[in-house]
Short mmCIF file of C-alpha atoms and ligand atoms in Angstrom, two decimals:
data_model
loop_
_atom_site.label_atom_id
_atom_site.label_comp_id
_atom_site.label_asym_id
_atom_site.label_seq_id
_atom_site.Cartn_x
_atom_site.Cartn_y
_atom_site.Cartn_z
CA MET A 101 -56.70 -52.82 69.94
CA SER A 102 -58.75 -49.20 70.08
CA ASP A 103 -61.66 -48.69 72.18
CA PRO A 104 -64.73 -49.32 71.05
CA LYS A 105 -66.52 -46.46 73.04
CA VAL A 106 -65.55 -43.69 71.20
CA LEU A 107 -68.00 -45.65 68.30
CA GLU A 108 -71.06 -44.46 70.95
CA ASP A 109 -70.13 -41.01 69.49
CA PHE A 110 -69.41 -42.16 65.97
CA ASP A 111 -70.41 -39.26 63.63
CA PHE A 112 -69.46 -39.14 59.39
CA HIS A 113 -70.04 -35.14 59.21
CA GLY A 114 -67.19 -32.48 59.34
CA THR A 115 -63.68 -32.60 61.65
CA ALA A 116 -65.25 -36.01 62.29
CA LEU A 117 -63.20 -37.31 59.29
CA ASP A 118 -60.20 -35.98 60.35
CA THR A 119 -59.47 -39.49 62.41
CA ILE A 120 -62.54 -41.85 61.22
CA PHE A 121 -60.52 -44.38 59.20
CA ASP A 122 -59.17 -45.00 63.12
CA GLN A 123 -62.76 -45.57 63.64
CA TYR A 124 -63.56 -47.66 60.67
CA LYS A 125 -60.18 -49.54 62.22
CA SER A 126 -62.04 -50.03 65.62
CA MET A 127 -65.06 -51.17 63.96
CA HIS A 128 -63.36 -54.06 61.92
CA GLU A 129 -61.34 -54.76 64.92
CA SER A 130 -64.15 -54.93 67.87
CA GLN A 131 -68.04 -53.92 66.03
CA PRO A 132 -68.57 -53.46 62.70
CA VAL A 133 -72.03 -53.52 64.03
CA GLY A 134 -72.55 -50.44 66.53
CA HIS A 135 -74.61 -47.54 67.77
CA SER A 136 -73.54 -44.05 67.35
CA SER A 137 -75.80 -40.91 69.64
CA LYS A 138 -75.68 -39.06 66.82
CA TYR A 139 -78.58 -37.53 64.57
CA GLY A 140 -81.41 -38.68 67.05
CA GLY A 141 -78.90 -42.16 67.16
CA PHE A 142 -78.36 -44.90 64.20
CA TRP A 143 -77.17 -47.47 64.07
CA TYR A 144 -73.95 -47.58 61.82
CA ILE A 145 -72.95 -51.19 60.28
CA ALA A 146 -69.17 -51.30 58.59
CA LYS A 147 -69.02 -54.84 56.94
CA SER A 148 -68.78 -54.78 53.10
CA ASP A 149 -70.64 -58.09 52.95
CA ASP A 150 -73.36 -57.05 55.58
CA ILE A 151 -73.85 -53.51 53.38
CA PHE A 152 -73.49 -55.25 50.25
CA GLU A 153 -76.93 -57.40 51.61
CA ALA A 154 -78.11 -54.19 52.97
CA GLU A 155 -78.03 -52.68 49.07
CA GLN A 156 -79.82 -55.19 47.86
CA ASP A 157 -82.75 -56.03 50.57
CA PRO A 158 -85.28 -53.49 50.05
CA GLU A 159 -88.13 -55.03 51.63
CA THR A 160 -85.86 -54.79 55.06
CA TRP A 161 -83.90 -51.34 54.45
CA SER A 162 -86.03 -48.13 53.53
CA VAL A 163 -83.82 -46.00 51.49
CA GLY A 164 -86.90 -42.82 53.11
CA PRO A 165 -87.36 -40.35 54.36
CA SER A 166 -83.72 -40.01 53.17
CA MET A 167 -80.64 -40.86 52.22
CA LEU A 168 -78.92 -38.75 54.17
CA LEU A 169 -78.70 -38.63 57.45
CA PRO A 170 -79.66 -35.48 59.03
CA SER A 171 -81.51 -35.54 55.62
CA PHE A 172 -81.48 -31.95 53.04
CA GLY A 173 -82.88 -28.84 53.08
CA THR A 174 -86.09 -30.27 51.75
CA GLU A 175 -89.21 -32.06 52.64
CA MET A 176 -89.99 -33.65 49.89
CA PRO A 177 -88.11 -37.55 48.40
CA LEU A 178 -85.58 -36.68 46.07
CA ILE A 179 -86.47 -38.69 42.86
CA PRO A 180 -84.98 -41.08 42.61
CA ILE A 181 -81.98 -41.71 45.64
CA ASP A 182 -85.22 -41.86 48.55
CA ILE A 183 -88.01 -43.60 46.58
CA ASP A 184 -88.44 -47.53 47.64
CA PRO A 185 -89.72 -49.98 45.00
CA PRO A 186 -91.89 -50.60 43.49
CA THR A 187 -91.46 -46.70 42.40
CA HIS A 188 -88.18 -46.44 41.74
CA ALA A 189 -87.31 -49.16 38.78
CA GLY A 190 -89.59 -46.06 36.61
CA PHE A 191 -88.19 -43.67 37.76
CA ARG A 192 -84.73 -44.70 37.16
CA LYS A 193 -85.58 -46.05 34.37
CA ILE A 194 -86.24 -42.35 32.75
CA LEU A 195 -82.49 -41.70 34.07
CA LEU A 196 -81.44 -44.68 33.05
CA SER A 197 -81.60 -43.76 29.59
CA LEU A 198 -80.08 -39.99 29.85
CA PHE A 199 -77.16 -41.60 31.23
CA THR A 200 -76.28 -44.48 28.89
CA PRO A 201 -72.42 -44.71 27.99
CA MET A 202 -73.07 -43.40 24.44
CA ALA A 203 -73.77 -40.20 25.79
CA ILE A 204 -71.28 -39.49 27.94
CA ASN A 205 -68.90 -40.78 25.12
CA LYS A 206 -70.38 -37.97 23.47
CA LEU A 207 -69.48 -35.62 26.49
CA GLU A 208 -65.64 -36.58 26.12
CA PRO A 209 -64.50 -34.35 23.29
CA GLY A 210 -65.92 -31.59 25.54
CA MET A 211 -64.48 -32.37 28.53
CA HIS A 212 -60.60 -32.84 27.68
CA THR A 213 -61.08 -29.39 26.39
CA THR A 214 -62.61 -27.81 29.62
CA ALA A 215 -60.15 -29.44 31.62
CA ARG A 216 -57.49 -28.56 29.39
CA GLU A 217 -58.34 -24.62 29.99
CA LEU A 218 -58.73 -24.87 33.55
CA ALA A 219 -55.42 -26.45 33.88
CA ASP A 220 -53.56 -24.22 32.25
CA GLU A 221 -55.07 -21.51 33.85
CA VAL A 222 -53.04 -23.09 36.67
CA LYS A 223 -50.24 -23.59 35.68
CA GLN A 224 -50.77 -19.49 34.69
CA ALA A 225 -52.11 -18.49 37.88
CA PHE A 226 -48.34 -20.87 39.18
CA SER A 227 -46.79 -18.02 37.40
CA GLU A 228 -47.92 -14.97 39.21
CA SER A 229 -48.19 -17.01 42.73
CA ASN A 230 -46.01 -19.56 44.88
CA VAL A 231 -49.53 -21.07 45.69
CA VAL A 232 -52.96 -21.57 43.72
CA ASP A 233 -55.83 -22.66 45.50
CA VAL A 234 -56.88 -25.26 43.25
CA SER A 235 -59.93 -26.53 44.95
CA LYS A 236 -61.52 -23.74 44.26
CA SER A 237 -59.70 -23.23 40.96
CA PHE A 238 -59.52 -26.84 38.97
CA ALA A 239 -61.54 -29.65 41.01
CA ARG A 240 -64.58 -27.55 42.13
CA PRO A 241 -65.43 -25.82 38.75
CA TYR A 242 -64.51 -28.67 36.76
CA PRO A 243 -67.92 -31.14 37.72
CA THR A 244 -69.73 -28.34 37.82
CA ILE A 245 -69.38 -26.86 34.20
CA ILE A 246 -69.53 -30.68 32.89
CA PHE A 247 -72.57 -31.43 34.17
CA SER A 248 -74.17 -27.96 33.80
CA ARG A 249 -73.57 -28.59 30.07
CA PHE A 250 -75.18 -31.92 30.21
CA ALA A 251 -77.93 -30.59 31.76
CA GLY A 252 -78.50 -28.31 30.32
CA TYR A 253 -78.60 -25.44 32.95
CA PRO A 254 -76.22 -22.16 32.04
CA GLU A 255 -72.97 -22.87 33.01
CA ALA A 256 -71.61 -19.27 33.85
CA ASP A 257 -74.19 -19.66 37.20
CA TRP A 258 -71.54 -22.68 38.50
CA PRO A 259 -70.02 -20.71 41.50
CA MET A 260 -73.59 -20.19 43.23
CA PHE A 261 -74.53 -23.63 42.26
CA ASP A 262 -70.96 -24.31 44.05
CA GLN A 263 -72.66 -22.73 47.48
CA TRP A 264 -75.79 -23.78 47.06
CA ILE A 265 -73.53 -27.23 48.05
CA ASP A 266 -71.78 -26.31 50.30
CA ASP A 267 -74.67 -24.54 51.90
CA ILE A 268 -77.15 -27.93 52.18
CA ILE A 269 -74.35 -30.64 51.78
CA TYR A 270 -71.77 -29.12 54.22
CA GLU A 271 -73.43 -26.55 56.78
CA ARG A 272 -76.26 -28.58 57.03
CA THR A 273 -75.45 -30.73 59.83
CA LYS A 274 -74.00 -26.51 61.81
CA ASP A 275 -77.05 -23.99 60.63
CA PRO A 276 -80.14 -25.57 59.08
CA ASP A 277 -81.50 -22.49 58.06
CA ARG A 278 -79.12 -21.92 55.78
CA ALA A 279 -79.21 -25.82 54.58
CA LYS A 280 -82.98 -25.16 54.12
CA GLN A 281 -83.10 -21.24 52.22
CA ALA A 282 -79.81 -22.89 49.83
CA GLY A 283 -82.78 -25.34 48.97
CA ASP A 284 -85.78 -22.79 48.29
CA ASP A 285 -83.05 -21.28 46.31
CA LEU A 286 -82.65 -24.23 43.99
CA ILE A 287 -85.71 -25.67 43.93
CA ALA A 288 -86.52 -21.69 42.63
CA TYR A 289 -83.28 -22.19 39.69
CA VAL A 290 -84.71 -25.65 39.12
CA GLN A 291 -88.46 -23.67 38.28
CA ARG A 292 -87.68 -21.06 36.16
CA LEU A 293 -85.79 -23.12 33.88
CA ILE A 294 -87.54 -26.18 33.82
CA ASP A 295 -90.72 -22.57 32.83
CA ASP A 296 -88.29 -20.78 30.37
CA GLY A 297 -87.36 -25.06 28.48
CA ARG A 298 -91.23 -25.74 27.93
CA GLU A 299 -90.82 -22.13 27.00
CA GLY A 300 -88.72 -22.51 24.70
CA ILE A 301 -86.37 -19.75 26.32
CA VAL A 302 -83.75 -21.47 26.74
CA GLN A 303 -82.28 -25.00 25.59
CA LEU A 304 -82.00 -27.69 28.26
CA GLY A 305 -80.19 -30.85 27.92
CA ILE A 306 -80.73 -33.98 29.76
CA MET A 307 -83.52 -31.38 32.32
CA GLY A 308 -84.71 -30.59 28.77
CA GLU A 309 -85.04 -34.51 27.86
CA LEU A 310 -87.52 -34.60 31.21
CA LEU A 311 -89.89 -32.63 30.85
CA ASP A 312 -90.68 -34.88 27.59
CA ALA A 313 -90.23 -38.19 29.34
CA LYS A 314 -92.78 -40.90 31.18
CA VAL A 315 -93.62 -42.92 34.08
CA ASP A 316 -95.92 -45.10 34.81
CA GLY A 317 -97.69 -44.09 30.66
CA ARG A 318 -98.03 -40.32 31.94
CA PRO A 319 -95.70 -37.20 31.81
CA LEU A 320 -93.54 -36.15 35.05
CA THR A 321 -95.52 -33.70 37.40
CA ASN A 322 -94.31 -30.70 38.01
CA ASP A 323 -92.85 -31.68 41.85
CA GLU A 324 -91.02 -34.47 39.94
CA LEU A 325 -89.43 -32.50 37.83
CA ILE A 326 -87.66 -30.15 40.70
CA SER A 327 -86.87 -33.68 42.51
CA TYR A 328 -85.42 -34.71 39.81
CA GLY A 329 -83.43 -31.81 39.35
CA TYR A 330 -82.07 -31.26 42.97
CA LEU A 331 -81.37 -34.47 43.05
CA LEU A 332 -79.06 -34.22 40.34
CA PHE A 333 -77.04 -31.43 40.93
CA LEU A 334 -76.32 -32.95 44.80
CA ALA A 335 -75.07 -36.47 43.58
CA GLY A 336 -72.86 -35.63 40.72
CA LEU A 337 -70.87 -32.28 41.88
CA ASP A 338 -69.20 -31.98 44.94
CA THR A 339 -69.13 -35.88 44.89
CA THR A 340 -66.77 -35.66 42.00
CA ALA A 341 -65.19 -32.72 43.20
CA TRP A 342 -64.42 -34.50 46.26
CA ALA A 343 -62.90 -37.27 44.13
CA ILE A 344 -60.91 -34.81 41.84
CA ARG A 345 -59.01 -32.66 45.00
CA SER A 346 -58.72 -36.54 47.95
CA SER A 347 -56.86 -37.34 44.51
CA LEU A 348 -54.76 -33.88 44.46
CA TRP A 349 -54.20 -34.21 48.04
CA TYR A 350 -53.48 -37.59 47.89
CA LEU A 351 -50.49 -36.87 45.34
CA ALA A 352 -49.28 -33.54 46.62
CA GLY A 353 -47.81 -35.72 49.75
CA ASN A 354 -46.32 -38.53 47.28
CA LYS A 355 -43.95 -36.83 44.49
CA GLU A 356 -43.26 -40.90 43.61
CA ALA A 357 -47.26 -41.44 42.70
CA GLN A 358 -47.24 -38.13 40.99
CA ARG A 359 -44.30 -39.47 38.65
CA LEU A 360 -45.31 -43.19 37.80
CA LEU A 361 -49.01 -41.61 36.85
CA ARG A 362 -46.97 -38.79 34.57
CA ASN A 363 -44.47 -41.35 33.17
CA GLU A 364 -47.51 -43.85 32.29
CA PRO A 365 -50.97 -42.07 32.24
CA GLU A 366 -52.61 -45.16 31.39
CA ARG A 367 -52.22 -46.41 34.97
CA ILE A 368 -54.41 -43.56 36.09
CA PRO A 369 -57.71 -45.75 35.97
CA ASP A 370 -56.71 -47.71 38.27
CA ALA A 371 -55.27 -45.61 40.58
CA ALA A 372 -58.84 -43.30 40.59
CA GLU A 373 -60.35 -46.35 41.99
CA GLU A 374 -57.80 -46.22 43.84
CA PHE A 375 -58.53 -43.21 45.47
CA LEU A 376 -62.48 -43.63 45.16
CA ARG A 377 -61.81 -46.39 46.66
CA THR A 378 -59.62 -45.48 50.47
CA LEU A 379 -61.37 -41.65 50.03
CA SER A 380 -64.91 -41.89 48.59
CA PRO A 381 -66.33 -38.67 48.93
CA VAL A 382 -70.09 -40.58 49.68
CA GLN A 383 -68.71 -41.86 53.40
CA ALA A 384 -71.73 -43.31 54.42
CA MET A 385 -75.71 -43.34 53.13
CA ALA A 386 -78.62 -44.64 55.38
CA ARG A 387 -81.83 -46.65 55.77
CA THR A 388 -84.14 -46.98 57.33
CA ALA A 389 -85.93 -50.49 59.08
CA LYS A 390 -88.56 -52.00 57.50
CA LYS A 391 -89.11 -54.65 60.54
CA ASP A 392 -87.05 -55.61 62.80
CA THR A 393 -83.89 -57.66 61.89
CA VAL A 394 -80.66 -58.78 62.67
CA VAL A 395 -77.54 -58.02 61.46
CA ARG A 396 -73.88 -60.38 62.43
CA GLY A 397 -76.41 -60.80 65.90
CA GLN A 398 -76.81 -57.60 66.87
CA GLU A 399 -80.94 -57.37 65.83
CA ILE A 400 -82.36 -53.62 65.32
CA GLN A 401 -85.74 -52.87 65.17
CA ALA A 402 -88.47 -51.46 63.03
CA GLY A 403 -88.16 -47.66 62.86
CA GLU A 404 -84.18 -47.65 63.61
CA ARG A 405 -82.15 -45.84 61.33
CA VAL A 406 -79.15 -47.74 59.93
CA VAL A 407 -75.83 -46.14 58.03
CA LEU A 408 -74.23 -48.20 55.83
CA VAL A 409 -70.58 -46.72 56.28
CA PHE A 410 -69.54 -47.66 52.40
CA GLY A 411 -66.27 -45.48 53.46
CA ALA A 412 -65.46 -48.65 56.19
CA GLY A 413 -66.77 -51.34 53.76
CA ASN A 414 -63.86 -49.82 51.69
CA ARG A 415 -61.29 -50.77 54.18
CA ASP A 416 -62.91 -54.10 54.92
CA PRO A 417 -59.10 -56.41 56.07
CA GLU A 418 -60.75 -59.47 55.01
CA VAL A 419 -61.85 -57.92 51.30
CA TYR A 420 -58.96 -55.67 50.52
CA GLU A 421 -54.66 -56.33 51.42
CA ASN A 422 -53.40 -54.10 53.12
CA PRO A 423 -56.71 -51.82 53.49
CA ASN A 424 -55.26 -48.78 54.09
CA ASP A 425 -52.80 -48.22 52.47
CA ILE A 426 -53.66 -46.23 49.07
CA ASP A 427 -51.43 -48.78 46.11
CA ILE A 428 -51.98 -46.71 42.64
CA THR A 429 -51.60 -50.06 41.64
CA ARG A 430 -53.68 -51.98 42.61
CA GLU A 431 -56.01 -54.41 40.25
CA ASN A 432 -59.17 -56.16 40.70
CA ASN A 433 -60.66 -52.77 42.74
CA ARG A 434 -64.67 -53.62 43.49
CA HIS A 435 -65.20 -51.48 46.71
CA LEU A 436 -68.29 -49.50 47.27
CA ALA A 437 -67.97 -45.95 46.02
CA PHE A 438 -70.89 -46.46 44.11
CA GLY A 439 -72.70 -48.13 46.08
CA GLY A 440 -73.49 -51.63 45.24
CA GLY A 441 -77.99 -52.03 44.93
CA ILE A 442 -80.81 -51.21 43.06
CA HIS A 443 -79.80 -46.97 43.86
CA ARG A 444 -76.43 -47.74 42.62
CA CYS A 445 -75.05 -44.46 40.90
CA LEU A 446 -76.42 -43.77 38.11
CA GLY A 447 -73.39 -41.42 37.45
CA SER A 448 -70.46 -43.45 37.95
CA ASN A 449 -69.28 -43.82 34.13
CA LEU A 450 -69.55 -39.66 34.06
CA GLY A 451 -67.81 -39.52 37.54
CA ARG A 452 -65.26 -41.43 36.69
CA LYS A 453 -64.11 -40.01 33.54
CA GLU A 454 -64.49 -36.74 34.87
CA LEU A 455 -62.13 -37.53 37.57
CA VAL A 456 -60.02 -39.47 35.22
CA ILE A 457 -59.91 -36.85 31.87
CA SER A 458 -59.30 -33.98 35.17
CA LEU A 459 -56.20 -36.03 36.68
CA GLU A 460 -54.75 -36.64 33.04
CA HIS A 461 -55.02 -32.77 32.22
CA PHE A 462 -53.66 -31.33 35.46
CA LEU A 463 -50.72 -34.35 35.75
CA ALA A 464 -49.61 -33.67 31.77
CA THR A 465 -49.77 -29.32 32.52
CA ILE A 466 -48.42 -29.01 36.05
CA PRO A 467 -45.25 -29.65 37.19
CA GLU A 468 -44.37 -31.63 40.95
CA PHE A 469 -46.18 -30.67 43.15
CA GLU A 470 -46.73 -30.46 47.03
CA LEU A 471 -48.99 -29.49 50.08
CA ALA A 472 -48.37 -25.81 51.26
CA ASP A 473 -51.14 -25.89 53.68
CA ASP A 474 -52.05 -28.52 56.19
CA GLU A 475 -55.22 -29.48 54.27
CA PRO A 476 -57.38 -32.23 55.61
CA TRP A 477 -57.92 -34.82 53.04
CA HIS A 478 -61.86 -34.45 52.54
CA GLY A 479 -64.77 -32.69 51.49
CA VAL A 480 -63.85 -29.41 48.70
CA GLY A 481 -62.61 -27.54 51.01
CA SER A 482 -59.93 -25.09 49.81
CA LEU A 483 -56.58 -27.30 48.67
CA ARG A 484 -53.76 -24.65 48.97
CA LEU A 485 -50.34 -26.41 46.02
CA ARG A 486 -47.49 -25.45 45.88
CA LEU A 487 -44.67 -26.46 43.00
CA THR A 488 -41.64 -27.80 44.31
CA GLY A 489 -39.47 -26.86 40.96
CA GLY A 490 -38.86 -29.54 39.42
CA GLU A 491 -40.11 -29.30 36.11
C1 HEM B 861 -67.09 -39.69 41.83
C2 HEM B 861 -68.29 -39.48 42.40
C3 HEM B 861 -69.52 -39.85 42.42
C4 HEM B 861 -69.28 -40.45 44.22
C5 HEM B 861 -68.28 -41.78 44.71
C6 HEM B 861 -70.93 -41.57 43.30
C7 HEM B 861 -71.38 -41.67 44.03
C8 HEM B 861 -72.80 -42.35 44.61
C9 HEM B 861 -73.51 -43.26 45.86
C10 HEM B 861 -72.18 -43.86 46.68
C11 HEM B 861 -74.76 -43.46 45.93
C12 HEM B 861 -76.40 -44.37 46.07
C13 HEM B 861 -75.81 -44.99 45.96
C14 HEM B 861 -76.85 -46.48 46.77
O1 HEM B 861 -76.99 -45.89 47.52
O2 HEM B 861 -75.85 -47.29 46.44
C15 HEM B 861 -75.09 -42.28 44.27
C16 HEM B 861 -76.57 -41.93 43.77
C17 HEM B 861 -76.72 -41.72 42.42
N1 HEM B 861 -75.89 -41.37 41.52
FE1 HEM B 861 -73.94 -40.84 42.84
N2 HEM B 861 -71.81 -40.42 43.06
C18 HEM B 861 -71.06 -39.78 42.20
C19 HEM B 861 -71.49 -39.22 40.59
C20 HEM B 861 -72.80 -38.77 40.13
C21 HEM B 861 -72.38 -37.56 39.56
C22 HEM B 861 -71.74 -37.35 38.56
C23 HEM B 861 -74.52 -38.32 38.86
C24 HEM B 861 -75.63 -37.63 37.76
C25 HEM B 861 -75.10 -36.51 37.57
C26 HEM B 861 -74.73 -39.03 39.94
C27 HEM B 861 -76.00 -39.86 40.27
C28 HEM B 861 -76.37 -40.47 41.03
C29 HEM B 861 -77.79 -41.07 40.79
C30 HEM B 861 -78.77 -40.21 39.91
C31 HEM B 861 -78.23 -41.46 42.09
C32 HEM B 861 -79.28 -41.85 42.88
C33 HEM B 861 -80.01 -43.56 41.77
C34 HEM B 861 -80.54 -44.19 42.90
O3 HEM B 861 -81.30 -44.13 43.20
O4 HEM B 861 -81.56 -44.73 42.23
N3 HEM B 861 -73.66 -39.52 40.53
N4 HEM B 861 -74.34 -41.78 43.56
#
């Protein structure tokens, strides 16, 4: 049995992710609820059932002051993710009407075209170089371009968006000032878009619809509009880029899986669910206890920070057979990659479609590939691949 003491420093950011699956194993074997000293101290919850239960119970668990631990480079709560009931419902409803399956289906032809174009560019890059960074040239630009098109943000600005996201999400544990600066720049950018959209200078997509949206019968305030714009950026881009990158990372190390999905692309949706389960882009999200409570015998006091470890819930041996095996043919794969309660991911249809379509085009265009370097499974950093020669 592994040593539960290592869990006293449990972390879910940066290089801690390199060995996080071993830590999840320890949690499931010996300590499914425990305390970490990191980030001012927090409790973690690792069992799938406990996480689902907490997700359904906003009376006990608040999403304030931020679902992220440590919090974003902004002082305002992000709508709707950092808002509790009863206010949350009205804000979520506005987005629900914009993220309907019909609205997402309308994006599909453009999603195919862009995935094909980017995959062709990767193929071209391979004809000029043995090694290509497909995170930079495929996994990252794809969701950023699709989201920008949907939101009405200028597509050509995507490299700047990715830099802000890197600083806010990945650098904030190392360099909070840089994260704050990126957050301020992003807010200024969204403000300019809102102003230009109001004056009809730019044609906004869903951001334009938010300008006309009402909550409790009144229009949204300027701060609320900025908060939506900011959150959608952070929620929709690197999550999907991570999912695409980590799927390609896995496939690069598993030629048999590559072969199966190339020969039988109808299996890609099931494979995508398995990648989302085992290599989840959002490994954990925070809550705050609103009152004293007990989880699996552990007392947790009002005001304490708690982290729902979706990544551990997704590898819970009581729920999944061989939970640590990546089985791309696994069926009925109910997982926590998109959360599970009143804050369940609103972009899950979009994210799923982006993942499946991007893998389809990548595998149809790029012949057998392998890892050129020893890259980590997680994040949105480089993923350098080389072709193995078999067309
Ligand atoms: C593979 C890609 C994605 C993953 C893994 C993911 C994951 C998540 C997770 C774990 C949550 C929190 C759920 C909870 O605490 O119960 C969330 C919330 C959210 N996500 Fe996603 N997400 C993805 C893509 C997207 C996209 C593409 C968008 C939109 C462009 C989006 C928009 C949102 C929003 C608005 C919320 C907050 C919902 C609320 O508070 O009511 N996500 N997502």
